[in-house]
mmCIF file of C-alpha atoms and ligand atoms in Angstrom:
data_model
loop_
_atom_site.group_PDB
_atom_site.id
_atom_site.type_symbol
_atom_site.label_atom_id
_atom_site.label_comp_id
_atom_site.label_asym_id
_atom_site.label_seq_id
_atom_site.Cartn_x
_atom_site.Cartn_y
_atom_site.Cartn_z
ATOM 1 C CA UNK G 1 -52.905 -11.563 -88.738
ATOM 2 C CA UNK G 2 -55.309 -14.457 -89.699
ATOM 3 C CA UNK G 3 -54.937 -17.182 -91.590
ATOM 4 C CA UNK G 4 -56.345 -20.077 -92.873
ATOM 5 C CA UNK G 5 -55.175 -23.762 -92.927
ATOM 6 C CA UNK G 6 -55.020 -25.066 -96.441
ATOM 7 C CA UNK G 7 -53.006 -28.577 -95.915
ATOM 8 C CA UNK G 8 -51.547 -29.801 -92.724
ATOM 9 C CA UNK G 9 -48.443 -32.248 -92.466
ATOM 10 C CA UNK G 10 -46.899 -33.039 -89.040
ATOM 11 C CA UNK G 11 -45.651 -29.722 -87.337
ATOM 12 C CA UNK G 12 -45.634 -27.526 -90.913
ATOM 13 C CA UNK G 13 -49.079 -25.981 -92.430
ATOM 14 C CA UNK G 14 -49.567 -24.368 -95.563
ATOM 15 C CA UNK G 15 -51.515 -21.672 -94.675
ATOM 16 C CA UNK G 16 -53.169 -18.711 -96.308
ATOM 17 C CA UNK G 17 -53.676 -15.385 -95.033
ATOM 18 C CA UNK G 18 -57.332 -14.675 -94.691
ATOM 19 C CA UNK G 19 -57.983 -10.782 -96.183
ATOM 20 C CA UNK G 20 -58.244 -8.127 -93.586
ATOM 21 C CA UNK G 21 -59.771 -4.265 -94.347
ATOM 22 C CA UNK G 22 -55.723 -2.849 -94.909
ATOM 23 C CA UNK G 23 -55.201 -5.702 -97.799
ATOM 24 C CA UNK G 24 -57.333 -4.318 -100.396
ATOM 25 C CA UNK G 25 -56.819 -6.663 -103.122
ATOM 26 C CA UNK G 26 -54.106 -8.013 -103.323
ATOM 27 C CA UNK G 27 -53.750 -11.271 -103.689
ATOM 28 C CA UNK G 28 -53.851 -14.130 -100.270
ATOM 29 C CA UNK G 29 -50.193 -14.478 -99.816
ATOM 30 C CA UNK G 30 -49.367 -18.349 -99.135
ATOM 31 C CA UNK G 31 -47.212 -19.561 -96.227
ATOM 32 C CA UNK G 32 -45.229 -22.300 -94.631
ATOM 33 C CA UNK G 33 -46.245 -21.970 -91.091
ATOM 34 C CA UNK G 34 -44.774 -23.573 -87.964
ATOM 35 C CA UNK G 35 -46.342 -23.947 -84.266
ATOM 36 C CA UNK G 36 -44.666 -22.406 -81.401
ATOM 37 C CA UNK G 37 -43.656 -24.720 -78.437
ATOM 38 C CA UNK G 38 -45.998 -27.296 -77.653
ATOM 39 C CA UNK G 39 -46.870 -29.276 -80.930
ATOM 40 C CA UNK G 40 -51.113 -28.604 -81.020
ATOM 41 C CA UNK G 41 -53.612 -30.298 -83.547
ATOM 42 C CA UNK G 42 -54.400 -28.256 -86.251
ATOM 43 C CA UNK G 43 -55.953 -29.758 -89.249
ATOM 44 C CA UNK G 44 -57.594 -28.325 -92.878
ATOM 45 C CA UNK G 45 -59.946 -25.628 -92.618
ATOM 46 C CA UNK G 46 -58.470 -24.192 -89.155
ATOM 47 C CA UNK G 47 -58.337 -20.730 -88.919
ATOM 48 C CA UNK G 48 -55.306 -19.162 -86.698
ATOM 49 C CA UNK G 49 -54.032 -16.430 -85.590
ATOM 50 C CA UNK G 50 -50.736 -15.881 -86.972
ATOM 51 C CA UNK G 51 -46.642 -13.763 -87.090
ATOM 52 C CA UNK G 52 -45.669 -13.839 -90.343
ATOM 53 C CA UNK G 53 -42.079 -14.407 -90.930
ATOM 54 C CA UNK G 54 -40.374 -12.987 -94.169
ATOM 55 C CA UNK G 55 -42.032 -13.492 -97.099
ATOM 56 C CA UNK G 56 -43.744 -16.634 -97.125
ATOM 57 C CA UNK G 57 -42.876 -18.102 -93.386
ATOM 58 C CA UNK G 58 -45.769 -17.818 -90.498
ATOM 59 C CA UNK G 59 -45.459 -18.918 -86.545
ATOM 60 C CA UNK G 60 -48.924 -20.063 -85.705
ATOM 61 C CA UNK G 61 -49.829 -18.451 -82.054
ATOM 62 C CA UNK G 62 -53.545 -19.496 -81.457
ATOM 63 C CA UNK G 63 -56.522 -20.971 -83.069
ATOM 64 C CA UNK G 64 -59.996 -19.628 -83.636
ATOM 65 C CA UNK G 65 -63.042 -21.197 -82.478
ATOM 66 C CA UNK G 66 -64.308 -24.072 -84.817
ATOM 67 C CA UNK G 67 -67.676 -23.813 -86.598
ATOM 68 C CA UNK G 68 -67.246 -27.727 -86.478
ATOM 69 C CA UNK G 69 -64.857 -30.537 -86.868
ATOM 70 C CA UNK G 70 -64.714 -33.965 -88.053
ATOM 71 C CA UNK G 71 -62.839 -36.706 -86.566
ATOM 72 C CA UNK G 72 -61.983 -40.212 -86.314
ATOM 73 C CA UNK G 73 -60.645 -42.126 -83.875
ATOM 74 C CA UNK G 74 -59.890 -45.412 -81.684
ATOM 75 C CA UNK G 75 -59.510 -46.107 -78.313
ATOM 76 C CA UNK G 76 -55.601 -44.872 -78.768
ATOM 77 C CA UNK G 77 -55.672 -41.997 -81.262
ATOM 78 C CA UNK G 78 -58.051 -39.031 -82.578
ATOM 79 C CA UNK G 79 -57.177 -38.200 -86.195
ATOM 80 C CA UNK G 80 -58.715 -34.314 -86.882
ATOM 81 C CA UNK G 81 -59.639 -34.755 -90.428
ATOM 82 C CA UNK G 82 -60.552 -31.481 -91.108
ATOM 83 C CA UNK G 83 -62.876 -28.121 -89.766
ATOM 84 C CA UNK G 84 -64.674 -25.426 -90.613
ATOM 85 C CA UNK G 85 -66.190 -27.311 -93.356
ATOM 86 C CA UNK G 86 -69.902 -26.785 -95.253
ATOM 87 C CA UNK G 87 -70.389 -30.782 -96.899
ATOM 88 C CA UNK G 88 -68.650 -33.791 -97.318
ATOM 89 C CA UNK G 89 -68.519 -35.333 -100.501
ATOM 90 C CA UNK G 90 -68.222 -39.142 -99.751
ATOM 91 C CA UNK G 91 -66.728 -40.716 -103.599
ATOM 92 C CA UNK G 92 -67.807 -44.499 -103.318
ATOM 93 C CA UNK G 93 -67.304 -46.958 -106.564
ATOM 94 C CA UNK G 94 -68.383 -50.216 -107.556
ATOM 95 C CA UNK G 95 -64.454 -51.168 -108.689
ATOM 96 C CA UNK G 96 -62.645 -51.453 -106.544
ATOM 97 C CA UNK G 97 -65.760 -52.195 -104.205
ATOM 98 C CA UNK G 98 -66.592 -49.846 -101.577
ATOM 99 C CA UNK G 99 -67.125 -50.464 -98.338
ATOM 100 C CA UNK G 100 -70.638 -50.524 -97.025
ATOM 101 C CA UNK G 101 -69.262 -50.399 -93.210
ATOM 102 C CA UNK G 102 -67.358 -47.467 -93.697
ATOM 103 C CA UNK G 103 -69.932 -45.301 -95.349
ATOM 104 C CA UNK G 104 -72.055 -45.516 -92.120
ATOM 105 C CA UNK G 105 -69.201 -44.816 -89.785
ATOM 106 C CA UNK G 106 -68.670 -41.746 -92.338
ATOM 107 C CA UNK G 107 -72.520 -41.013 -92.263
ATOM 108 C CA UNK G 108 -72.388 -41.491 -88.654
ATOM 109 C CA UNK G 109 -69.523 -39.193 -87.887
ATOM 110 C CA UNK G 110 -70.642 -36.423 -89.940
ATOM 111 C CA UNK G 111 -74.160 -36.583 -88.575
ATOM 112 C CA UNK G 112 -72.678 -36.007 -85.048
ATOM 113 C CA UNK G 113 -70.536 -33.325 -86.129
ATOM 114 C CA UNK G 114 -73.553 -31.882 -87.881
ATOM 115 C CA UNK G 115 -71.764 -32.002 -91.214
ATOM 116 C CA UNK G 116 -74.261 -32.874 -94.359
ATOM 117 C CA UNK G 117 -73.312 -36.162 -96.324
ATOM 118 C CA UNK G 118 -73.788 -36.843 -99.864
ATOM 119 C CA UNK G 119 -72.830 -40.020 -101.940
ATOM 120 C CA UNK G 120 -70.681 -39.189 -104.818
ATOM 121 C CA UNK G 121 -70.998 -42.205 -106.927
ATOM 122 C CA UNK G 122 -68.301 -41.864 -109.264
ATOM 123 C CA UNK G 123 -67.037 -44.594 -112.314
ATOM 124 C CA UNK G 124 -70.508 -44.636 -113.502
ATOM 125 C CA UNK G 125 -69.009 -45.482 -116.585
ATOM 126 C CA UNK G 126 -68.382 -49.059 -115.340
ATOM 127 C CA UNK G 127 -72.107 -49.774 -116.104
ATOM 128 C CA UNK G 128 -71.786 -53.836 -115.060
ATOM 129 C CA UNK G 129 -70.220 -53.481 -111.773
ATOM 130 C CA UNK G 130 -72.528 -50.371 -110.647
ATOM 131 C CA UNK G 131 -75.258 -52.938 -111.183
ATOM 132 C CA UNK G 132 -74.063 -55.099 -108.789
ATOM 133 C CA UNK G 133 -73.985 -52.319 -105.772
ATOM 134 C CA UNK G 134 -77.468 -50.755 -106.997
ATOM 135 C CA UNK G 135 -79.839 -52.738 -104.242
ATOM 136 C CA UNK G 136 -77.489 -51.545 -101.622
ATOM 137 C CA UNK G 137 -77.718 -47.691 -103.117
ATOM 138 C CA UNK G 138 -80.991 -48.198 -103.166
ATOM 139 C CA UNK G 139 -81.512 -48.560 -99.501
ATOM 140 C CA UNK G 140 -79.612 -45.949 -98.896
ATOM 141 C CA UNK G 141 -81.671 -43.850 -101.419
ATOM 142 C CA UNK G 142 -84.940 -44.846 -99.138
ATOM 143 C CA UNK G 143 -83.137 -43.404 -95.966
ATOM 144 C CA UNK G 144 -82.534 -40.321 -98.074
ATOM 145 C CA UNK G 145 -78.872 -40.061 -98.471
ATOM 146 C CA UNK G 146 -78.923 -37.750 -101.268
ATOM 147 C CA UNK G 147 -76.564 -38.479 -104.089
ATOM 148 C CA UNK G 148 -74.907 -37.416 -107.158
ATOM 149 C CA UNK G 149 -73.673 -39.677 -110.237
ATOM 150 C CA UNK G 150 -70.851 -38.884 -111.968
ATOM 151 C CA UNK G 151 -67.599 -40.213 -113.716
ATOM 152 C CA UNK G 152 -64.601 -38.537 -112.605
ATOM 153 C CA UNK G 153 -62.710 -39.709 -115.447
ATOM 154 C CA UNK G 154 -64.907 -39.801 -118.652
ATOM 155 C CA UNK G 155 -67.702 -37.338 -118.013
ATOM 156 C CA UNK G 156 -67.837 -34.186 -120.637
ATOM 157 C CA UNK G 157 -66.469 -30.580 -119.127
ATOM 158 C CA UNK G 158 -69.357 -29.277 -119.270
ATOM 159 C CA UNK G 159 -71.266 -31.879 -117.387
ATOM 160 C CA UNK G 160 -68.796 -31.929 -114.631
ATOM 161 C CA UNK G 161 -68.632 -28.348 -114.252
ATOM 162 C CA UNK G 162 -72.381 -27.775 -114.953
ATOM 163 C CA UNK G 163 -74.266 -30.178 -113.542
ATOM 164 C CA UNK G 164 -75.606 -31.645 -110.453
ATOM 165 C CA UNK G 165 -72.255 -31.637 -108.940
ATOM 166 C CA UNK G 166 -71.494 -27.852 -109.784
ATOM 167 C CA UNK G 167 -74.339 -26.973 -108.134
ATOM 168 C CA UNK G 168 -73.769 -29.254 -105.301
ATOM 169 C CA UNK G 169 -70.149 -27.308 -105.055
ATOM 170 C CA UNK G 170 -71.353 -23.879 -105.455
ATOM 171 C CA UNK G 171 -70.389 -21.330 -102.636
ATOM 172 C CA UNK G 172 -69.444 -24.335 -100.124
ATOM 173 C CA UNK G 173 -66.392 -26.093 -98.826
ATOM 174 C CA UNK G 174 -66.438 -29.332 -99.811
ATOM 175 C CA UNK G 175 -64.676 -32.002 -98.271
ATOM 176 C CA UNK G 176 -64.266 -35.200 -100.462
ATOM 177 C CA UNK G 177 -63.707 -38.404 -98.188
ATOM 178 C CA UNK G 178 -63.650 -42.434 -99.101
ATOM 179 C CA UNK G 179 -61.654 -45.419 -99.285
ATOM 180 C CA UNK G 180 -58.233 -44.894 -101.479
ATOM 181 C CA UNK G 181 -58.827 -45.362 -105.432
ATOM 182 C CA UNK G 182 -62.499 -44.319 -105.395
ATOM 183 C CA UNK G 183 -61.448 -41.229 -107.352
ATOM 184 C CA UNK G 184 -60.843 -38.206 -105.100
ATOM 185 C CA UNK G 185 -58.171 -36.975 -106.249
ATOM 186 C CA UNK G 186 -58.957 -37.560 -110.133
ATOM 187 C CA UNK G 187 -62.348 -35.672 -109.270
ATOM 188 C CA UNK G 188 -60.158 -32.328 -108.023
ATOM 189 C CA UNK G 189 -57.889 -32.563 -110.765
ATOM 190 C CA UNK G 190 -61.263 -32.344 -113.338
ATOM 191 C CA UNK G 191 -62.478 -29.256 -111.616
ATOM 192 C CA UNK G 192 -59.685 -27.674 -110.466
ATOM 193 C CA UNK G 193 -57.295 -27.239 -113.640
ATOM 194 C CA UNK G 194 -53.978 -26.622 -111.906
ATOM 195 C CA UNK G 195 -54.659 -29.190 -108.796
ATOM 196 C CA UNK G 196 -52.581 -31.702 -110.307
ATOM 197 C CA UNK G 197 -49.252 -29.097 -110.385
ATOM 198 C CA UNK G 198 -49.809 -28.107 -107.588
ATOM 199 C CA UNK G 199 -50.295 -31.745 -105.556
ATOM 200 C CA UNK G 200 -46.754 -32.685 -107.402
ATOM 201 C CA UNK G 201 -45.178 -29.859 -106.100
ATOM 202 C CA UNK G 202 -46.295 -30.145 -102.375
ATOM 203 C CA UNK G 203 -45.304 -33.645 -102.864
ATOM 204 C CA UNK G 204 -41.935 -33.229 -104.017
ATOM 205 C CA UNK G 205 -41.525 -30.686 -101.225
ATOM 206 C CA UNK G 206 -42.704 -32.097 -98.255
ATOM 207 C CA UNK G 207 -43.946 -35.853 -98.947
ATOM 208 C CA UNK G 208 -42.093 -38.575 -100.372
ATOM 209 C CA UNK G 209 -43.858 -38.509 -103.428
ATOM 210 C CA UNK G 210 -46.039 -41.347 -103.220
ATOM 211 C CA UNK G 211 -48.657 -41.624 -106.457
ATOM 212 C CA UNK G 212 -51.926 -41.568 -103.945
ATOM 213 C CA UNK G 213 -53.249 -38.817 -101.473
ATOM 214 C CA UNK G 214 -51.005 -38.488 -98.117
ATOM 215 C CA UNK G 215 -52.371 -35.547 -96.746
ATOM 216 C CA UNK G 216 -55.625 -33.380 -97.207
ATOM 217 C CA UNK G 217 -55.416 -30.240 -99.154
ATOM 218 C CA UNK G 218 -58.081 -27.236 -99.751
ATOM 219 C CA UNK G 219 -57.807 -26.001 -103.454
ATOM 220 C CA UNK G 220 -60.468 -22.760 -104.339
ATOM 221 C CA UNK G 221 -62.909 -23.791 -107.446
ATOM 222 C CA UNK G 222 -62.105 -21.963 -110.678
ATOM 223 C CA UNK G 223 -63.915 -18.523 -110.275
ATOM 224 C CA UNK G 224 -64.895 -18.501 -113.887
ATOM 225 C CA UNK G 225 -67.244 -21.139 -112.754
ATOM 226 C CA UNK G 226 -67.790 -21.107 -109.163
ATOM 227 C CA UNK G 227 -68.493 -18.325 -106.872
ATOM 228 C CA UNK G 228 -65.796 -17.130 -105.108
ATOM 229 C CA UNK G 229 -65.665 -18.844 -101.863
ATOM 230 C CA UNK G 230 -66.240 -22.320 -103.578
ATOM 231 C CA UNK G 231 -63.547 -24.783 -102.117
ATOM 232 C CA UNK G 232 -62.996 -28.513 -102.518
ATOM 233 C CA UNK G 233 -60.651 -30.553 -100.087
ATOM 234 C CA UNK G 234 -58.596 -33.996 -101.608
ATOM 235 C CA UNK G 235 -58.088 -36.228 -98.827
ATOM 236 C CA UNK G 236 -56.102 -39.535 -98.134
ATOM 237 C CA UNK G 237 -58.389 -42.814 -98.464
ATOM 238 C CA UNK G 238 -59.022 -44.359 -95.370
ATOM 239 C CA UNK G 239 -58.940 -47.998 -94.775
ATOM 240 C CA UNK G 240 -60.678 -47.394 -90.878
ATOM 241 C CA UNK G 241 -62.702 -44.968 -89.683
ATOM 242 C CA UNK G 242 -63.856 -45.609 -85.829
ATOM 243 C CA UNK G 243 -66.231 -43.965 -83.980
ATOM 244 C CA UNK G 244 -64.395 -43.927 -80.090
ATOM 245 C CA UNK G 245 -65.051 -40.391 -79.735
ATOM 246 C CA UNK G 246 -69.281 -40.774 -79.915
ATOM 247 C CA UNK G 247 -71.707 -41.826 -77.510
ATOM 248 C CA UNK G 248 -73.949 -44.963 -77.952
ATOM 249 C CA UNK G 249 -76.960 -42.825 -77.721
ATOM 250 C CA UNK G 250 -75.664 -40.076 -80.617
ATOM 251 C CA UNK G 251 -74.556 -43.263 -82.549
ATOM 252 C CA UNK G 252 -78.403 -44.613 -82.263
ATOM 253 C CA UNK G 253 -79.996 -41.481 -82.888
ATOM 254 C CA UNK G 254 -77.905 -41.199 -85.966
ATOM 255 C CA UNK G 255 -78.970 -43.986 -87.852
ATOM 256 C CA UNK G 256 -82.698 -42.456 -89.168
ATOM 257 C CA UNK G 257 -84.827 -45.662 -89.174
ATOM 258 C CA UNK G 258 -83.672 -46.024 -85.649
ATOM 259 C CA UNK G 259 -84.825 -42.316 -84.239
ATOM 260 C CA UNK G 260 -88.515 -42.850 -84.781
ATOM 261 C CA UNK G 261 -87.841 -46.349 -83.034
ATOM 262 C CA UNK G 262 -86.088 -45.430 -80.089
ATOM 263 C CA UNK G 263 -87.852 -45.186 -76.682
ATOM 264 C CA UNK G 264 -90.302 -47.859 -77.770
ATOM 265 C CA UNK G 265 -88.269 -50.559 -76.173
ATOM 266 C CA UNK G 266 -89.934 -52.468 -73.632
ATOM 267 C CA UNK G 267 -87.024 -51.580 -70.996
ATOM 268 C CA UNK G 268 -85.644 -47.849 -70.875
ATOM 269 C CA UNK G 269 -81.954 -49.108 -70.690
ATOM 270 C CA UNK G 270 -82.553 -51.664 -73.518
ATOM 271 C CA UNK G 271 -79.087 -52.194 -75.313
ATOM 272 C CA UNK G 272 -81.151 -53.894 -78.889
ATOM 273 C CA UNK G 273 -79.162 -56.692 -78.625
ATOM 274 C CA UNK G 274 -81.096 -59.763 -77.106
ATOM 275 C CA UNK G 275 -83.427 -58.089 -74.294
ATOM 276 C CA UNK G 276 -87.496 -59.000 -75.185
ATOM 277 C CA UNK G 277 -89.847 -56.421 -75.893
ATOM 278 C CA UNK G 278 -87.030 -54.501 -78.029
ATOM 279 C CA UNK G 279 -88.524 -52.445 -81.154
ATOM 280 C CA UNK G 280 -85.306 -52.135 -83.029
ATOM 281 C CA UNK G 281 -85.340 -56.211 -82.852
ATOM 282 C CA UNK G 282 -89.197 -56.317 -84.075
ATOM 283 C CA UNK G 283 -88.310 -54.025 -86.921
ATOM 284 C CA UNK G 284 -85.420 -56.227 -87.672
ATOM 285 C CA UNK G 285 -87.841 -59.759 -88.016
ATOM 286 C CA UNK G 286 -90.023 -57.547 -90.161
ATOM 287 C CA UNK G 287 -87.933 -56.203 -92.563
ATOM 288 C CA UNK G 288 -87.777 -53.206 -91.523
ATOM 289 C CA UNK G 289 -84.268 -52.414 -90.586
ATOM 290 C CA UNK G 290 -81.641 -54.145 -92.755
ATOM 291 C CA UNK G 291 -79.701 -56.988 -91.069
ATOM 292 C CA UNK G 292 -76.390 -55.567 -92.639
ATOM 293 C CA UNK G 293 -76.663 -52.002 -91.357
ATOM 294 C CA UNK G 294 -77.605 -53.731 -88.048
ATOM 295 C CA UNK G 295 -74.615 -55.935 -88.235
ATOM 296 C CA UNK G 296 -72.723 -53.083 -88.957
ATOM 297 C CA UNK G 297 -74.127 -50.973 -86.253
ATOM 298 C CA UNK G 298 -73.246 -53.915 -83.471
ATOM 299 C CA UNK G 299 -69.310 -54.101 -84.875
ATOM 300 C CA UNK G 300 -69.043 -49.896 -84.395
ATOM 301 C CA UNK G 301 -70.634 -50.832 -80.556
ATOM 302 C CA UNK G 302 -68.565 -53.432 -79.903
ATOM 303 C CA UNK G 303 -65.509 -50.853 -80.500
ATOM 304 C CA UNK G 304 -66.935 -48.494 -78.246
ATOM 305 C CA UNK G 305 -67.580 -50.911 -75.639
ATOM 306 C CA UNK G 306 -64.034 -51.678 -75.385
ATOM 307 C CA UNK G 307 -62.733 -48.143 -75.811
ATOM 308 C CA UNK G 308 -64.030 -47.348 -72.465
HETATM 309 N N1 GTP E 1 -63.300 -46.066 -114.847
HETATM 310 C C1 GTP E 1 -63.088 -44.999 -114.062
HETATM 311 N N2 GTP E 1 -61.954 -44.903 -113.348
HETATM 312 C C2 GTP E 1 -61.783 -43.824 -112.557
HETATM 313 C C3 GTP E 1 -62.769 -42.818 -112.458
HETATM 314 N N3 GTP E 1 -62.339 -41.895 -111.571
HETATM 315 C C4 GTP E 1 -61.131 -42.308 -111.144
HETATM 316 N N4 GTP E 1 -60.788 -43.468 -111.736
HETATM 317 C C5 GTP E 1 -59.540 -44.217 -111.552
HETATM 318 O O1 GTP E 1 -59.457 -44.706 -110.236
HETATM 319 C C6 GTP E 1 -58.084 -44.772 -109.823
HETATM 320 C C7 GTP E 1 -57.912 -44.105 -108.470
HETATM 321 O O2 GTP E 1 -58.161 -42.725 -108.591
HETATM 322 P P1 GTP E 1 -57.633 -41.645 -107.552
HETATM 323 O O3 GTP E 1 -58.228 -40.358 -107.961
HETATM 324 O O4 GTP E 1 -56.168 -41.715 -107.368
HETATM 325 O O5 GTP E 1 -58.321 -42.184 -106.205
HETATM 326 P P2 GTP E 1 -58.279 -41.528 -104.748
HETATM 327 O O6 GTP E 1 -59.649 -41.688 -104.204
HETATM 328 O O7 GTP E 1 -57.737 -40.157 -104.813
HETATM 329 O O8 GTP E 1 -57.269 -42.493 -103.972
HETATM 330 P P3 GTP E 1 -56.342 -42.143 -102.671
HETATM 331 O O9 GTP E 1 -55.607 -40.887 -102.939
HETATM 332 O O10 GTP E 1 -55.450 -43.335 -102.550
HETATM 333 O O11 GTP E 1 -57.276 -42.044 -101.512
HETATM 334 C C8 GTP E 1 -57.282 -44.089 -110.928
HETATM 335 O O12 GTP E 1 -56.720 -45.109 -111.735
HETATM 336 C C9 GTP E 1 -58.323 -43.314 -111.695
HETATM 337 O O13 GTP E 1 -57.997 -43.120 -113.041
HETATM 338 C C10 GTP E 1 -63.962 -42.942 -113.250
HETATM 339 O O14 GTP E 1 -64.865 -42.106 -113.242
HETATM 340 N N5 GTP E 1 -64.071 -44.055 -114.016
HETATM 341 MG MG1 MG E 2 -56.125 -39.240 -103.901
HETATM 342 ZN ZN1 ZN E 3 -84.188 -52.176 -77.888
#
């Protein structure tokens, strides 16, 4: 039988069972599900083959092949954050102020995994501090990073379930990523009336109970407003997100004002850091690549450089 992976915490899953042409339909019974023998990474989204046991027990024998996968990791761990997704939904705010640095490693992760990235710029309410990030969302508007403005806490019903972000949702699975108290969680509790039950109960189950997000968990969109097949994954904020698992050259060709740029280096093996003749360093004098993305992009090289 298959099933899909709707939250994953240390050796348990909750899993659903994924319909098949005998299970007419009914409704996707919900498991607990366990791995046999050798504990394996699974993560959200992960589709597996599966024995159910009982009535709402699973043993997870093998997993299907991955449409895609996004990760993070340092030069001592790989965290599998989830697979199988359509978009990622990364919720940024002015208060408490997001980080810059970590958007790109986001933007640079996904683009690798070829995962689409939007900004989700929630607490638009909080009109003064917004102000103060709007240069730097600018830029990022000129590299078209497509986003969507919204206030997870004071925006009307209908706006939130009607609007730009509806459509952005519609007939996708959505992962939401960022740094903890950007609004994740209060987002998926807007659009997905019984979220907030359920997060309690897994919580009280198999967590300690902690207020914020400690694990990632799919949750379907209401079908009275979403097609079916509409899903939106909560995740735990991040404080780090590093890049040991990419290349320098899929980390360059990732950043867009560099593509056009690279290859136009005086040397072929230039490393943009000092050598003469280097284009990414002329565009930098000129304007034309911001300093801070460029600072940012030497810190995530640095990492790699001692990761290997
Ligand atoms: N002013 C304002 N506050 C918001 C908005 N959305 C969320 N908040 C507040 O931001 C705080 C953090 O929200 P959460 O939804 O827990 O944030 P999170 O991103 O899920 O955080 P983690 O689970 O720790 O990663 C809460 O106090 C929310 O009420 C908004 O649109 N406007
Ligand atoms: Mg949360
Ligand atoms: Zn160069």
């Amino acid at each position: 039988m298959l099933a899909e992976i709707l939250a994953s915490f240390g050796r348990q899953h909750w899993i659903r069972e994924l319909p098949g042409p005998e299970s007419g339909a009914a409704r996707a019974r919900q498991r607990i599900a366990v791995t046999r023998g050798r504990k394996q990474d699974f993560c959200v989204g992960d589709r597996v083959q599966i024995d159910p046991i009982g009535e709402d027990q699973a043993v997870i024998n093998a997993i299907l092949p991955r449409r895609n996968l996004l990760l993070r990791s340092d030069q001592y761990r790989r965290k599998q954050i989830a697979a199988n997704i359509d978009q990622i939904g990364l919720v940024l705010a002015a208060e408490p102020p997001f980080s810059e640095a970590l958007a790109v490693r986001v933007g640079l992760a996904a683009a690798i995994a070829s995962i689409p990235v939007t900004w989700l710029i929630n607490k638009s309410d909080r009109i003064e501090a917004l102000a103060l990030i709007e240069p730097r969302l600018r830029l990022y508007q000129s590299l078209s990073m497509p986003m969507i403005r919204l206030s997870a806490r004071h925006d009307a019903n209908e706006d939130l379930l009607e609007g730009e972000l509806a459509g952005w949702l519609q007939g996708k699975t959505s992962l939401l990523l960022g740094q903890s108290g950007m609004g994740k969680s209060t987002l998926v509790n807007r659009l997905v009336p019984d979220a907030d039950l359920k997060t309690q109960q897994w919580s009280r189950a198999l967590q300690s109970g902690k207020h914020t997000t400690s694990f990632s968990k799919c949750f379907d969109l209401p079908e009275t407003r979403f097609a079916p097949g509409s899903r939106i994954i909560d995740s735990p904020g991040f404080q780090q997100f590093g890049l040991a698992h990419c290349s320098r050259s899929e980390i360059e060709h990732s950043l867009p004002e560099w593509a056009e740029r690279l290859g136009q280096c005086r040397y072929n093996n230039c490393k943009h850091l000092q050598e003469p003749g280097c284009a990414i360093h002329a565009a930098l004098e000129q304007g034309q690549i911001d300093q801070q993305r460029y600072a940012i992009w030497t810190d995530v090289i640095s990492e790699q450089d001692h990761s290997r």
